């Protein structure tokens, strides 16, 4: 998903419209699955549910927007370093909002991940190493958006847990409302961000909005990229909602973080990114802290062993005094 998004974002000046198309594809897939009886969606939109899900939709739109802008302004291999503070922020927000007090080992894991973020940012001053790298201030923008993305991702995990109660625990219904309302909320943002003229140029076949690959028109590049990322995003979204329903918010987020770190390593092959010592150390520490956290959470989730019960059976004093063995009924 990260690699496919990066491929399109490297060639488009329409990140918000690209996100809007991805969400529309997810909504269409949900509706088609409903028509074929693969899943069941609500017959009508409930205004009370819409009001209750407003915080989730706002965080979802902001988070996805920050994700795209982060990926646009840094290398794919640096993406997870830029978003490396997801775990510490999620632990902190879970403590504040859900009163989930972290153990010392969890705090150590957060410290390792934070160290990875700092090492990656401070020791790697070339956040974009591709031949057509953007100006340096764009790279700083990428880190800034990465921090914002980490905050919204952490909030998203906590808010989803509470939002499930509004839809009576239905992950499918939550995915339906979340994608539909987020797509609608993005329409005015596309206009405000000034992407309207670019969208018109793209749909009219002008190559200014999207760069042209060999054998691909501007529109075809955008459409194929949107279809691939939209379908994959839909599947990840469904898996994410189901994961949140049966696991803790932090466990869900760490599984996403580990997957993202491994995906970023594949960018060396796809985008010929240069992995500097600072970048490699940062990614390694983030992965190490994430693995350690998973191990700690696995240990803490296991039930404590109960004290062993005595294997003998107490004999009444009356039987002892009479010298008679006790007979079972």
PDB file of C-alpha atoms in Angstrom:
ATOM      1  CA  UNK A   1       0.000   0.000   0.000  1.00  0.00           C
ATOM      2  CA  UNK A   2       2.820   2.424   0.889  1.00  0.00           C
ATOM      3  CA  UNK A   3       4.705   1.637  -2.306  1.00  0.00           C
ATOM      4  CA  UNK A   4       1.626   1.977  -4.516  1.00  0.00           C
ATOM      5  CA  UNK A   5       0.693   5.282  -2.884  1.00  0.00           C
ATOM      6  CA  UNK A   6       4.214   6.594  -3.327  1.00  0.00           C
ATOM      7  CA  UNK A   7       4.169   5.647  -7.023  1.00  0.00           C
ATOM      8  CA  UNK A   8       1.072   7.781  -7.615  1.00  0.00           C
ATOM      9  CA  UNK A   9       2.003  10.636  -5.273  1.00  0.00           C
ATOM     10  CA  UNK A  10       5.359  11.036  -7.028  1.00  0.00           C
ATOM     11  CA  UNK A  11       3.438  11.785 -10.211  1.00  0.00           C
ATOM     12  CA  UNK A  12       0.468  13.825  -9.045  1.00  0.00           C
ATOM     13  CA  UNK A  13      -0.161  17.274  -7.636  1.00  0.00           C
ATOM     14  CA  UNK A  14      -3.599  16.155  -6.428  1.00  0.00           C
ATOM     15  CA  UNK A  15      -3.039  14.236  -3.157  1.00  0.00           C
ATOM     16  CA  UNK A  16      -6.462  15.112  -1.702  1.00  0.00           C
ATOM     17  CA  UNK A  17      -8.363  14.193  -4.866  1.00  0.00           C
ATOM     18  CA  UNK A  18      -6.343  10.972  -5.002  1.00  0.00           C
ATOM     19  CA  UNK A  19      -7.454  10.219  -1.446  1.00  0.00           C
ATOM     20  CA  UNK A  20     -11.057  11.071  -2.315  1.00  0.00           C
ATOM     21  CA  UNK A  21     -11.028   8.587  -5.224  1.00  0.00           C
ATOM     22  CA  UNK A  22      -9.592   5.867  -2.945  1.00  0.00           C
ATOM     23  CA  UNK A  23     -12.407   6.365  -0.451  1.00  0.00           C
ATOM     24  CA  UNK A  24     -15.061   6.361  -3.196  1.00  0.00           C
ATOM     25  CA  UNK A  25     -13.671   3.040  -4.448  1.00  0.00           C
ATOM     26  CA  UNK A  26     -13.945   1.607  -0.920  1.00  0.00           C
ATOM     27  CA  UNK A  27     -17.569   2.812  -0.665  1.00  0.00           C
ATOM     28  CA  UNK A  28     -18.417   1.261  -4.041  1.00  0.00           C
ATOM     29  CA  UNK A  29     -16.834  -2.061  -3.036  1.00  0.00           C
ATOM     30  CA  UNK A  30     -18.833  -2.117   0.198  1.00  0.00           C
ATOM     31  CA  UNK A  31     -22.072  -1.359  -1.658  1.00  0.00           C
ATOM     32  CA  UNK A  32     -21.406  -4.011  -4.332  1.00  0.00           C
ATOM     33  CA  UNK A  33     -20.687  -6.593  -1.625  1.00  0.00           C
ATOM     34  CA  UNK A  34     -23.990  -5.596  -0.012  1.00  0.00           C
ATOM     35  CA  UNK A  35     -25.874  -6.058  -3.295  1.00  0.00           C
ATOM     36  CA  UNK A  36     -24.457  -9.561  -3.743  1.00  0.00           C
ATOM     37  CA  UNK A  37     -25.336 -10.490  -0.179  1.00  0.00           C
ATOM     38  CA  UNK A  38     -21.722 -10.846   0.955  1.00  0.00           C
ATOM     39  CA  UNK A  39     -22.343  -8.435   3.797  1.00  0.00           C
ATOM     40  CA  UNK A  40     -25.207  -6.423   5.199  1.00  0.00           C
ATOM     41  CA  UNK A  41     -25.198  -2.628   5.380  1.00  0.00           C
ATOM     42  CA  UNK A  42     -27.783  -0.393   7.083  1.00  0.00           C
ATOM     43  CA  UNK A  43     -30.804   0.347   4.888  1.00  0.00           C
ATOM     44  CA  UNK A  44     -30.589   4.067   5.607  1.00  0.00           C
ATOM     45  CA  UNK A  45     -28.191   6.529   7.172  1.00  0.00           C
ATOM     46  CA  UNK A  46     -28.923   7.222  10.819  1.00  0.00           C
ATOM     47  CA  UNK A  47     -28.473  10.907  11.708  1.00  0.00           C
ATOM     48  CA  UNK A  48     -27.723  10.021  15.321  1.00  0.00           C
ATOM     49  CA  UNK A  49     -24.960   7.656  14.239  1.00  0.00           C
ATOM     50  CA  UNK A  50     -23.538  10.323  11.912  1.00  0.00           C
ATOM     51  CA  UNK A  51     -23.354  12.801  14.790  1.00  0.00           C
ATOM     52  CA  UNK A  52     -21.743  10.229  17.048  1.00  0.00           C
ATOM     53  CA  UNK A  53     -19.134   9.325  14.440  1.00  0.00           C
ATOM     54  CA  UNK A  54     -18.178  12.938  13.693  1.00  0.00           C
ATOM     55  CA  UNK A  55     -14.944  12.761  15.768  1.00  0.00           C
ATOM     56  CA  UNK A  56     -13.911   9.543  14.005  1.00  0.00           C
ATOM     57  CA  UNK A  57     -14.568  11.018  10.556  1.00  0.00           C
ATOM     58  CA  UNK A  58     -12.636  14.200  11.352  1.00  0.00           C
ATOM     59  CA  UNK A  59      -9.629  12.248  12.645  1.00  0.00           C
ATOM     60  CA  UNK A  60      -9.842   9.822   9.720  1.00  0.00           C
ATOM     61  CA  UNK A  61      -9.809  12.606   7.117  1.00  0.00           C
ATOM     62  CA  UNK A  62      -6.953  14.454   8.827  1.00  0.00           C
ATOM     63  CA  UNK A  63      -4.964  11.261   9.338  1.00  0.00           C
ATOM     64  CA  UNK A  64      -5.264  10.070   5.744  1.00  0.00           C
ATOM     65  CA  UNK A  65      -4.423  13.558   4.491  1.00  0.00           C
ATOM     66  CA  UNK A  66      -1.321  13.780   6.674  1.00  0.00           C
ATOM     67  CA  UNK A  67      -0.298  10.278   5.556  1.00  0.00           C
ATOM     68  CA  UNK A  68      -0.401  11.274   1.901  1.00  0.00           C
ATOM     69  CA  UNK A  69       1.468  14.527   2.438  1.00  0.00           C
ATOM     70  CA  UNK A  70       4.120  12.733   4.501  1.00  0.00           C
ATOM     71  CA  UNK A  71       4.651  10.163   1.762  1.00  0.00           C
ATOM     72  CA  UNK A  72       4.723  12.885  -0.882  1.00  0.00           C
ATOM     73  CA  UNK A  73       7.539  14.853   0.762  1.00  0.00           C
ATOM     74  CA  UNK A  74       9.868  12.054   1.935  1.00  0.00           C
ATOM     75  CA  UNK A  75      11.239   8.807   0.501  1.00  0.00           C
ATOM     76  CA  UNK A  76       9.191   5.659   0.915  1.00  0.00           C
ATOM     77  CA  UNK A  77      12.072   4.165   2.920  1.00  0.00           C
ATOM     78  CA  UNK A  78      11.982   7.159   5.295  1.00  0.00           C
ATOM     79  CA  UNK A  79       8.193   7.142   5.614  1.00  0.00           C
ATOM     80  CA  UNK A  80       8.070   4.941   8.702  1.00  0.00           C
ATOM     81  CA  UNK A  81      10.833   6.908  10.383  1.00  0.00           C
ATOM     82  CA  UNK A  82       8.836  10.097   9.817  1.00  0.00           C
ATOM     83  CA  UNK A  83       5.824   8.326  11.369  1.00  0.00           C
ATOM     84  CA  UNK A  84       7.919   6.525  13.975  1.00  0.00           C
ATOM     85  CA  UNK A  85       6.196   8.099  16.989  1.00  0.00           C
ATOM     86  CA  UNK A  86       2.946   6.170  16.485  1.00  0.00           C
ATOM     87  CA  UNK A  87       3.597   3.668  19.295  1.00  0.00           C
ATOM     88  CA  UNK A  88       4.691   6.146  22.017  1.00  0.00           C
ATOM     89  CA  UNK A  89       1.833   8.511  21.184  1.00  0.00           C
ATOM     90  CA  UNK A  90      -0.710   5.674  21.148  1.00  0.00           C
ATOM     91  CA  UNK A  91       0.476   4.458  24.555  1.00  0.00           C
ATOM     92  CA  UNK A  92       0.250   8.005  25.903  1.00  0.00           C
ATOM     93  CA  UNK A  93      -3.201   8.696  24.483  1.00  0.00           C
ATOM     94  CA  UNK A  94      -4.486   5.298  25.659  1.00  0.00           C
ATOM     95  CA  UNK A  95      -3.271   6.145  29.154  1.00  0.00           C
ATOM     96  CA  UNK A  96      -5.056   9.526  29.101  1.00  0.00           C
ATOM     97  CA  UNK A  97      -8.273   8.498  27.336  1.00  0.00           C
ATOM     98  CA  UNK A  98      -8.697   4.843  28.323  1.00  0.00           C
ATOM     99  CA  UNK A  99      -6.757   4.899  31.625  1.00  0.00           C
ATOM    100  CA  UNK A 100      -4.633   2.000  30.350  1.00  0.00           C
ATOM    101  CA  UNK A 101      -1.542   2.344  32.530  1.00  0.00           C
ATOM    102  CA  UNK A 102       1.568   1.054  30.705  1.00  0.00           C
ATOM    103  CA  UNK A 103       4.061  -1.221  32.438  1.00  0.00           C
ATOM    104  CA  UNK A 104       7.764  -0.439  32.762  1.00  0.00           C
ATOM    105  CA  UNK A 105       8.564  -2.815  29.910  1.00  0.00           C
ATOM    106  CA  UNK A 106       6.081  -1.060  27.622  1.00  0.00           C
ATOM    107  CA  UNK A 107       7.711   2.270  28.476  1.00  0.00           C
ATOM    108  CA  UNK A 108      11.114   0.781  27.613  1.00  0.00           C
ATOM    109  CA  UNK A 109       9.729  -0.323  24.233  1.00  0.00           C
ATOM    110  CA  UNK A 110       8.418   3.210  23.669  1.00  0.00           C
ATOM    111  CA  UNK A 111      11.842   4.582  24.573  1.00  0.00           C
ATOM    112  CA  UNK A 112      13.529   2.355  21.987  1.00  0.00           C
ATOM    113  CA  UNK A 113      11.061   3.456  19.285  1.00  0.00           C
ATOM    114  CA  UNK A 114      11.514   7.117  20.217  1.00  0.00           C
ATOM    115  CA  UNK A 115      15.280   6.697  20.001  1.00  0.00           C
ATOM    116  CA  UNK A 116      14.841   5.230  16.523  1.00  0.00           C
ATOM    117  CA  UNK A 117      12.805   8.243  15.434  1.00  0.00           C
ATOM    118  CA  UNK A 118      15.367  10.700  16.804  1.00  0.00           C
ATOM    119  CA  UNK A 119      18.319   8.831  15.298  1.00  0.00           C
ATOM    120  CA  UNK A 120      16.625   8.641  11.917  1.00  0.00           C
ATOM    121  CA  UNK A 121      15.731  12.340  11.910  1.00  0.00           C
ATOM    122  CA  UNK A 122      18.933  13.764  13.411  1.00  0.00           C
ATOM    123  CA  UNK A 123      21.508  11.531  11.699  1.00  0.00           C
ATOM    124  CA  UNK A 124      19.845  11.361   8.283  1.00  0.00           C
ATOM    125  CA  UNK A 125      19.637  14.889   6.888  1.00  0.00           C
ATOM    126  CA  UNK A 126      18.758  13.614   3.387  1.00  0.00           C
ATOM    127  CA  UNK A 127      15.133  12.661   3.900  1.00  0.00           C
ATOM    128  CA  UNK A 128      14.640  12.347   0.153  1.00  0.00           C
ATOM    129  CA  UNK A 129      17.504  10.687  -1.748  1.00  0.00           C
ATOM    130  CA  UNK A 130      15.916  10.116  -5.145  1.00  0.00           C
ATOM    131  CA  UNK A 131      17.475  11.885  -8.182  1.00  0.00           C
ATOM    132  CA  UNK A 132      14.478  14.231  -8.442  1.00  0.00           C
ATOM    133  CA  UNK A 133      14.461  14.970  -4.708  1.00  0.00           C
ATOM    134  CA  UNK A 134      12.399  17.982  -3.605  1.00  0.00           C
ATOM    135  CA  UNK A 135      13.923  21.009  -1.888  1.00  0.00           C
ATOM    136  CA  UNK A 136      15.111  20.581   1.707  1.00  0.00           C
ATOM    137  CA  UNK A 137      12.174  22.477   3.187  1.00  0.00           C
ATOM    138  CA  UNK A 138       9.867  19.926   1.573  1.00  0.00           C
ATOM    139  CA  UNK A 139      11.670  17.222   3.532  1.00  0.00           C
ATOM    140  CA  UNK A 140      11.132  19.143   6.759  1.00  0.00           C
ATOM    141  CA  UNK A 141       7.485  19.397   5.790  1.00  0.00           C
ATOM    142  CA  UNK A 142       7.440  15.621   5.422  1.00  0.00           C
ATOM    143  CA  UNK A 143       8.708  15.144   8.983  1.00  0.00           C
ATOM    144  CA  UNK A 144       6.196  17.692  10.270  1.00  0.00           C
ATOM    145  CA  UNK A 145       3.346  15.904   8.502  1.00  0.00           C
ATOM    146  CA  UNK A 146       4.737  12.612   9.801  1.00  0.00           C
ATOM    147  CA  UNK A 147       4.400  13.799  13.401  1.00  0.00           C
ATOM    148  CA  UNK A 148       0.861  15.010  12.728  1.00  0.00           C
ATOM    149  CA  UNK A 149       0.094  11.679  11.079  1.00  0.00           C
ATOM    150  CA  UNK A 150       1.416   9.820  14.141  1.00  0.00           C
ATOM    151  CA  UNK A 151      -0.852  11.874  16.416  1.00  0.00           C
ATOM    152  CA  UNK A 152      -3.958  11.278  14.328  1.00  0.00           C
ATOM    153  CA  UNK A 153      -3.154   7.574  13.931  1.00  0.00           C
ATOM    154  CA  UNK A 154      -2.859   7.205  17.693  1.00  0.00           C
ATOM    155  CA  UNK A 155      -6.129   9.081  18.216  1.00  0.00           C
ATOM    156  CA  UNK A 156      -7.798   7.037  15.482  1.00  0.00           C
ATOM    157  CA  UNK A 157      -7.082   3.743  17.242  1.00  0.00           C
ATOM    158  CA  UNK A 158      -8.628   4.977  20.475  1.00  0.00           C
ATOM    159  CA  UNK A 159     -11.642   6.663  18.845  1.00  0.00           C
ATOM    160  CA  UNK A 160     -12.458   3.553  16.772  1.00  0.00           C
ATOM    161  CA  UNK A 161     -12.758   1.529  19.966  1.00  0.00           C
ATOM    162  CA  UNK A 162     -15.360   3.970  21.299  1.00  0.00           C
ATOM    163  CA  UNK A 163     -17.084   4.395  17.923  1.00  0.00           C
ATOM    164  CA  UNK A 164     -17.842   0.680  17.748  1.00  0.00           C
ATOM    165  CA  UNK A 165     -20.314   1.149  20.596  1.00  0.00           C
ATOM    166  CA  UNK A 166     -22.246   3.675  18.485  1.00  0.00           C
ATOM    167  CA  UNK A 167     -22.783   1.111  15.702  1.00  0.00           C
ATOM    168  CA  UNK A 168     -23.532  -1.716  18.158  1.00  0.00           C
ATOM    169  CA  UNK A 169     -20.155  -3.368  17.648  1.00  0.00           C
ATOM    170  CA  UNK A 170     -20.514  -3.799  13.882  1.00  0.00           C
ATOM    171  CA  UNK A 171     -17.116  -3.336  12.216  1.00  0.00           C
ATOM    172  CA  UNK A 172     -18.718  -3.447   8.748  1.00  0.00           C
ATOM    173  CA  UNK A 173     -21.202  -0.709   9.581  1.00  0.00           C
ATOM    174  CA  UNK A 174     -18.385   1.396  11.038  1.00  0.00           C
ATOM    175  CA  UNK A 175     -16.336   0.926   7.853  1.00  0.00           C
ATOM    176  CA  UNK A 176     -19.349   1.941   5.733  1.00  0.00           C
ATOM    177  CA  UNK A 177     -20.047   5.139   7.654  1.00  0.00           C
ATOM    178  CA  UNK A 178     -16.355   6.001   8.011  1.00  0.00           C
ATOM    179  CA  UNK A 179     -15.496   5.698   4.319  1.00  0.00           C
ATOM    180  CA  UNK A 180     -18.705   7.333   3.054  1.00  0.00           C
ATOM    181  CA  UNK A 181     -18.608  10.311   5.420  1.00  0.00           C
ATOM    182  CA  UNK A 182     -14.855  10.786   4.952  1.00  0.00           C
ATOM    183  CA  UNK A 183     -15.291  10.905   1.174  1.00  0.00           C
ATOM    184  CA  UNK A 184     -18.035  13.516   1.506  1.00  0.00           C
ATOM    185  CA  UNK A 185     -15.919  15.569   3.927  1.00  0.00           C
ATOM    186  CA  UNK A 186     -13.025  15.612   1.463  1.00  0.00           C
ATOM    187  CA  UNK A 187     -15.020  17.325  -1.311  1.00  0.00           C
ATOM    188  CA  UNK A 188     -14.813  20.836   0.183  1.00  0.00           C
ATOM    189  CA  UNK A 189     -11.186  20.230   1.207  1.00  0.00           C
ATOM    190  CA  UNK A 190     -10.248  19.465  -2.413  1.00  0.00           C
ATOM    191  CA  UNK A 191     -11.745  22.802  -3.438  1.00  0.00           C
ATOM    192  CA  UNK A 192     -10.183  24.756  -0.562  1.00  0.00           C
ATOM    193  CA  UNK A 193      -6.750  23.228  -1.261  1.00  0.00           C
ATOM    194  CA  UNK A 194      -6.953  24.580  -4.820  1.00  0.00           C
ATOM    195  CA  UNK A 195      -6.964  21.192  -6.541  1.00  0.00           C
ATOM    196  CA  UNK A 196     -10.089  21.982  -8.595  1.00  0.00           C
ATOM    197  CA  UNK A 197      -8.260  23.240 -11.712  1.00  0.00           C
ATOM    198  CA  UNK A 198      -5.870  20.281 -11.544  1.00  0.00           C
ATOM    199  CA  UNK A 199      -8.772  17.844 -11.391  1.00  0.00           C
ATOM    200  CA  UNK A 200     -10.336  19.441 -14.478  1.00  0.00           C
ATOM    201  CA  UNK A 201      -7.015  19.234 -16.336  1.00  0.00           C
ATOM    202  CA  UNK A 202      -6.591  15.600 -15.346  1.00  0.00           C
ATOM    203  CA  UNK A 203     -10.073  14.553 -16.441  1.00  0.00           C
ATOM    204  CA  UNK A 204      -9.662  16.464 -19.712  1.00  0.00           C
ATOM    205  CA  UNK A 205      -6.493  14.501 -20.507  1.00  0.00           C
ATOM    206  CA  UNK A 206      -3.940  17.217 -19.701  1.00  0.00           C
ATOM    207  CA  UNK A 207      -0.666  15.670 -18.513  1.00  0.00           C
ATOM    208  CA  UNK A 208       0.192  18.610 -16.267  1.00  0.00           C
ATOM    209  CA  UNK A 209      -1.598  17.161 -13.257  1.00  0.00           C
ATOM    210  CA  UNK A 210       0.041  13.749 -13.430  1.00  0.00           C
ATOM    211  CA  UNK A 211       3.378  12.780 -14.937  1.00  0.00           C
ATOM    212  CA  UNK A 212       3.257  10.320 -17.824  1.00  0.00           C
ATOM    213  CA  UNK A 213       4.994   6.944 -17.702  1.00  0.00           C
ATOM    214  CA  UNK A 214       5.941   5.053 -20.835  1.00  0.00           C
ATOM    215  CA  UNK A 215       2.745   3.603 -22.267  1.00  0.00           C
ATOM    216  CA  UNK A 216       0.513   5.386 -19.771  1.00  0.00           C
ATOM    217  CA  UNK A 217      -1.504   8.532 -20.235  1.00  0.00           C
ATOM    218  CA  UNK A 218      -1.926  10.947 -17.336  1.00  0.00           C
ATOM    219  CA  UNK A 219      -5.479   9.823 -16.685  1.00  0.00           C
ATOM    220  CA  UNK A 220      -4.629   6.134 -17.073  1.00  0.00           C
ATOM    221  CA  UNK A 221      -1.770   6.414 -14.577  1.00  0.00           C
ATOM    222  CA  UNK A 222      -4.037   8.070 -12.047  1.00  0.00           C
ATOM    223  CA  UNK A 223      -6.906   5.622 -12.591  1.00  0.00           C
ATOM    224  CA  UNK A 224      -4.760   2.499 -12.286  1.00  0.00           C
ATOM    225  CA  UNK A 225      -2.969   3.843  -9.245  1.00  0.00           C
ATOM    226  CA  UNK A 226      -6.273   4.757  -7.612  1.00  0.00           C
ATOM    227  CA  UNK A 227      -7.804   1.340  -8.350  1.00  0.00           C
ATOM    228  CA  UNK A 228      -4.838  -0.595  -6.963  1.00  0.00           C
ATOM    229  CA  UNK A 229      -4.467   1.514  -3.833  1.00  0.00           C
ATOM    230  CA  UNK A 230      -8.239   1.810  -3.376  1.00  0.00           C
ATOM    231  CA  UNK A 231      -8.810  -1.959  -3.357  1.00  0.00           C
ATOM    232  CA  UNK A 232      -5.788  -2.638  -1.152  1.00  0.00           C
ATOM    233  CA  UNK A 233      -6.789   0.195   1.159  1.00  0.00           C
ATOM    234  CA  UNK A 234     -10.308  -1.219   1.420  1.00  0.00           C
ATOM    235  CA  UNK A 235      -8.983  -4.640   2.440  1.00  0.00           C
ATOM    236  CA  UNK A 236      -6.582  -3.107   4.960  1.00  0.00           C
ATOM    237  CA  UNK A 237      -9.383  -0.940   6.327  1.00  0.00           C
ATOM    238  CA  UNK A 238     -11.640  -3.958   6.888  1.00  0.00           C
ATOM    239  CA  UNK A 239      -8.824  -5.930   8.516  1.00  0.00           C
ATOM    240  CA  UNK A 240      -8.006  -2.938  10.687  1.00  0.00           C
ATOM    241  CA  UNK A 241     -11.554  -2.482  11.961  1.00  0.00           C
ATOM    242  CA  UNK A 242     -11.835  -6.190  12.754  1.00  0.00           C
ATOM    243  CA  UNK A 243      -8.441  -6.110  14.472  1.00  0.00           C
ATOM    244  CA  UNK A 244      -9.474  -3.165  16.647  1.00  0.00           C
ATOM    245  CA  UNK A 245     -12.662  -5.002  17.614  1.00  0.00           C
ATOM    246  CA  UNK A 246     -10.855  -8.067  18.973  1.00  0.00           C
ATOM    247  CA  UNK A 247      -7.568  -6.553  20.192  1.00  0.00           C
ATOM    248  CA  UNK A 248      -6.382  -3.547  22.136  1.00  0.00           C
ATOM    249  CA  UNK A 249      -5.790  -0.259  20.262  1.00  0.00           C
ATOM    250  CA  UNK A 250      -2.036  -0.429  20.900  1.00  0.00           C
ATOM    251  CA  UNK A 251      -1.701  -4.003  19.629  1.00  0.00           C
ATOM    252  CA  UNK A 252      -3.518  -2.995  16.454  1.00  0.00           C
ATOM    253  CA  UNK A 253      -1.284   0.010  15.899  1.00  0.00           C
ATOM    254  CA  UNK A 254       1.946  -1.881  16.483  1.00  0.00           C
ATOM    255  CA  UNK A 255       0.986  -4.516  13.930  1.00  0.00           C
ATOM    256  CA  UNK A 256       0.466  -1.679  11.443  1.00  0.00           C
ATOM    257  CA  UNK A 257       3.792  -0.093  12.373  1.00  0.00           C
ATOM    258  CA  UNK A 258       5.774  -3.318  11.932  1.00  0.00           C
ATOM    259  CA  UNK A 259       4.141  -3.952   8.562  1.00  0.00           C
ATOM    260  CA  UNK A 260       4.979  -0.416   7.499  1.00  0.00           C
ATOM    261  CA  UNK A 261       8.636  -0.713   8.471  1.00  0.00           C
ATOM    262  CA  UNK A 262       9.000  -3.894   6.429  1.00  0.00           C
ATOM    263  CA  UNK A 263       7.236  -2.263   3.475  1.00  0.00           C
ATOM    264  CA  UNK A 264       9.617   0.672   3.584  1.00  0.00           C
ATOM    265  CA  UNK A 265      12.570  -1.674   3.134  1.00  0.00           C
ATOM    266  CA  UNK A 266      11.089  -2.830  -0.185  1.00  0.00           C
ATOM    267  CA  UNK A 267      11.363   0.735  -1.458  1.00  0.00           C
ATOM    268  CA  UNK A 268      15.100   0.149  -1.909  1.00  0.00           C
ATOM    269  CA  UNK A 269      14.220  -2.147  -4.787  1.00  0.00           C
ATOM    270  CA  UNK A 270      11.226  -0.283  -6.216  1.00  0.00           C
ATOM    271  CA  UNK A 271      12.428   3.327  -5.957  1.00  0.00           C
ATOM    272  CA  UNK A 272      16.217   2.879  -5.656  1.00  0.00           C
ATOM    273  CA  UNK A 273      16.194   4.751  -2.355  1.00  0.00           C
ATOM    274  CA  UNK A 274      19.558   5.153  -0.675  1.00  0.00           C
ATOM    275  CA  UNK A 275      19.578   3.780   2.867  1.00  0.00           C
ATOM    276  CA  UNK A 276      22.040   5.857   4.888  1.00  0.00           C
ATOM    277  CA  UNK A 277      23.484   4.699   8.217  1.00  0.00           C
ATOM    278  CA  UNK A 278      21.184   7.033  10.148  1.00  0.00           C
ATOM    279  CA  UNK A 279      18.125   5.857   8.252  1.00  0.00           C
ATOM    280  CA  UNK A 280      18.991   2.170   8.667  1.00  0.00           C
ATOM    281  CA  UNK A 281      19.670   2.628  12.394  1.00  0.00           C
ATOM    282  CA  UNK A 282      16.409   4.489  12.874  1.00  0.00           C
ATOM    283  CA  UNK A 283      14.375   1.834  11.057  1.00  0.00           C
ATOM    284  CA  UNK A 284      16.181  -0.916  12.982  1.00  0.00           C
ATOM    285  CA  UNK A 285      15.484   0.654  16.376  1.00  0.00           C
ATOM    286  CA  UNK A 286      11.820   1.254  15.521  1.00  0.00           C
ATOM    287  CA  UNK A 287      11.462  -2.367  14.418  1.00  0.00           C
ATOM    288  CA  UNK A 288      13.343  -3.615  17.507  1.00  0.00           C
ATOM    289  CA  UNK A 289      11.165  -1.581  19.868  1.00  0.00           C
ATOM    290  CA  UNK A 290       8.028  -2.759  18.070  1.00  0.00           C
ATOM    291  CA  UNK A 291       9.038  -6.419  18.330  1.00  0.00           C
ATOM    292  CA  UNK A 292       9.945  -6.004  21.998  1.00  0.00           C
ATOM    293  CA  UNK A 293       6.601  -4.359  22.666  1.00  0.00           C
ATOM    294  CA  UNK A 294       4.757  -7.243  20.974  1.00  0.00           C
ATOM    295  CA  UNK A 295       6.653  -9.744  23.130  1.00  0.00           C
ATOM    296  CA  UNK A 296       5.892  -7.770  26.296  1.00  0.00           C
ATOM    297  CA  UNK A 297       2.187  -7.465  25.479  1.00  0.00           C
ATOM    298  CA  UNK A 298       2.040 -11.207  24.794  1.00  0.00           C
ATOM    299  CA  UNK A 299       3.516 -11.896  28.213  1.00  0.00           C
ATOM    300  CA  UNK A 300       1.213  -9.444  29.961  1.00  0.00           C
ATOM    301  CA  UNK A 301      -1.890 -10.827  28.263  1.00  0.00           C
ATOM    302  CA  UNK A 302      -1.307 -14.360  29.546  1.00  0.00           C
ATOM    303  CA  UNK A 303      -3.367 -15.275  32.629  1.00  0.00           C
ATOM    304  CA  UNK A 304      -1.421 -15.484  35.846  1.00  0.00           C
ATOM    305  CA  UNK A 305      -0.906 -18.979  37.188  1.00  0.00           C
ATOM    306  CA  UNK A 306      -3.108 -19.801  40.151  1.00  0.00           C
ATOM    307  CA  UNK A 307      -1.499 -21.195  43.321  1.00  0.00           C
ATOM    308  CA  UNK A 308      -1.307 -24.968  43.222  1.00  0.00           C
ATOM    309  CA  UNK A 309      -4.000 -26.666  45.209  1.00  0.00           C
ATOM    310  CA  UNK A 310      -3.213 -29.406  47.681  1.00  0.00           C
ATOM    311  CA  UNK A 311      -3.436 -32.892  46.237  1.00  0.00           C
ATOM    312  CA  UNK A 312      -4.567 -34.472  49.522  1.00  0.00           C
ATOM    313  CA  UNK A 313      -8.087 -34.515  50.882  1.00  0.00           C
ATOM    314  CA  UNK A 314      -8.803 -33.380  54.408  1.00  0.00           C
ATOM    315  CA  UNK A 315      -9.905 -36.199  56.710  1.00  0.00           C
ATOM    316  CA  UNK A 316     -12.494 -35.357  59.366  1.00  0.00           C
ATOM    317  CA  UNK A 317     -11.119 -35.415  62.929  1.00  0.00           C
ATOM    318  CA  UNK A 318     -13.874 -37.817  63.941  1.00  0.00           C
ATOM    319  CA  UNK A 319     -12.540 -40.510  61.587  1.00  0.00           C
ATOM    320  CA  UNK A 320      -9.016 -40.039  62.888  1.00  0.00           C
ATOM    321  CA  UNK A 321     -10.072 -40.347  66.506  1.00  0.00           C
ATOM    322  CA  UNK A 322     -12.069 -43.499  65.761  1.00  0.00           C
ATOM    323  CA  UNK A 323      -9.215 -44.971  63.735  1.00  0.00           C
ATOM    324  CA  UNK A 324     -11.482 -45.739  60.802  1.00  0.00           C
ATOM    325  CA  UNK A 325     -10.540 -44.987  57.199  1.00  0.00           C
ATOM    326  CA  UNK A 326     -12.852 -42.709  55.320  1.00  0.00           C
ATOM    327  CA  UNK A 327     -15.030 -44.473  52.771  1.00  0.00           C
ATOM    328  CA  UNK A 328     -16.174 -42.798  49.593  1.00  0.00           C
ATOM    329  CA  UNK A 329     -19.882 -42.798  48.904  1.00  0.00           C
TER     330      UNK A 329
END
